[in-house]
C-alpha atoms as one frame of an Amber mdcrd trajectory, in Angstrom:
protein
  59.125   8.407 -25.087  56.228   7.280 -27.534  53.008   8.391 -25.621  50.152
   5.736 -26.643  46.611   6.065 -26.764  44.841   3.015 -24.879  43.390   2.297
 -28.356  47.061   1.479 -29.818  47.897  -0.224 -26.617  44.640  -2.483 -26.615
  45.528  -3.445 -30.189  48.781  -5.071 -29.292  48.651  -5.586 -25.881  46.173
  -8.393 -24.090  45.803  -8.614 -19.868  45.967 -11.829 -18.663  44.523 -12.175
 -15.268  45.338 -10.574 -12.120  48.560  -8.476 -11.519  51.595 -10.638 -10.950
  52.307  -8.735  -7.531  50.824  -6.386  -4.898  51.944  -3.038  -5.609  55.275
  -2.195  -4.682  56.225   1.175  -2.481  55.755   3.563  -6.316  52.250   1.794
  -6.153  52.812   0.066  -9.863  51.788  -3.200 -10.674  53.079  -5.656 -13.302
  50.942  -7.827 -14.979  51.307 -10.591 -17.161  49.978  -9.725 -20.952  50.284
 -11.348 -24.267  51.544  -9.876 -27.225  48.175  -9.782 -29.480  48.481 -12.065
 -32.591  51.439 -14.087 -31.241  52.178 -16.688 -28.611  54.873 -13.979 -27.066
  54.072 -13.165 -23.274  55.392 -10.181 -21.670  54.951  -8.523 -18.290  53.892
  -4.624 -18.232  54.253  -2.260 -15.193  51.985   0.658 -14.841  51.750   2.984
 -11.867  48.318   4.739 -11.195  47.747   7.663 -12.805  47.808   9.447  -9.429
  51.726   8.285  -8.969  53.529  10.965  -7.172  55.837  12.913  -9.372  58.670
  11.280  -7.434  57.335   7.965  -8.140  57.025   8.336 -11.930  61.194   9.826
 -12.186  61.954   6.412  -9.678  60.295   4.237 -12.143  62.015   6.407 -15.480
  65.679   5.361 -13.755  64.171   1.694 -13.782  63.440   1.932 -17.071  66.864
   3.515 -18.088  68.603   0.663 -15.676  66.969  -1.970 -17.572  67.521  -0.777
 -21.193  71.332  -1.430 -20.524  70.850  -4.956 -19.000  71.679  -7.636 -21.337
  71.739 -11.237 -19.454  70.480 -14.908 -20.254  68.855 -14.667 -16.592  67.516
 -11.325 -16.956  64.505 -10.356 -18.647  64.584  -8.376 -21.289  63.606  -4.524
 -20.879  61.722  -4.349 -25.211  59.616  -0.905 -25.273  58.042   2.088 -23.073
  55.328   4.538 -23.161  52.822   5.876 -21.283  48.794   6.275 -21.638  45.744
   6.949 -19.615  44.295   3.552 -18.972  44.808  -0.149 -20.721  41.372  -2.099
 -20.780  41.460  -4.303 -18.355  43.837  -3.048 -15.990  41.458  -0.941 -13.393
């Protein structure tokens, strides 16, 4: 897994508004963001930095879940990595 600075993230990544949802049970949010230089909108989840251990391997099987969804009615699962903070996102 590519481990971005917030620098690289900020570059490509914009927050728009609020998160989507409250956090769920792992404590991540997803929020709405735009893919900088395009019109392409995406939704990011983070979880705190102070996830449990637990919390960060439950959202890893997510991630692996979603890389082998492919469906018309499912959103599509495009990139992860992790950093320390995004601007934006406190």
């Amino acid at each position: 897994m590519h481990v971005a600075s917030a620098a690289e993230l900020d570059a490509v990544i914009e927050l728009i508004g609020e998160p989507l949802a409250a956090p769920g049970g792992s404590g991540a949010r997803v929020f709405k963001c735009r893919l900088v230089g395009t019109d392409a909108d995406l939704a990011v989840k983070m979880l705190p930095l102070s996830a449990r251990p637990d919390k960060v391997e439950t959202l890893a099987a997510e991630v692996k879940l979603c890389e082998a969804l492919n469906h018309p009615s499912i959103v599509r699962f495009v990139h992860t990595s992790t950093a320390t903070s995004i601007s934006g996102a406190a």
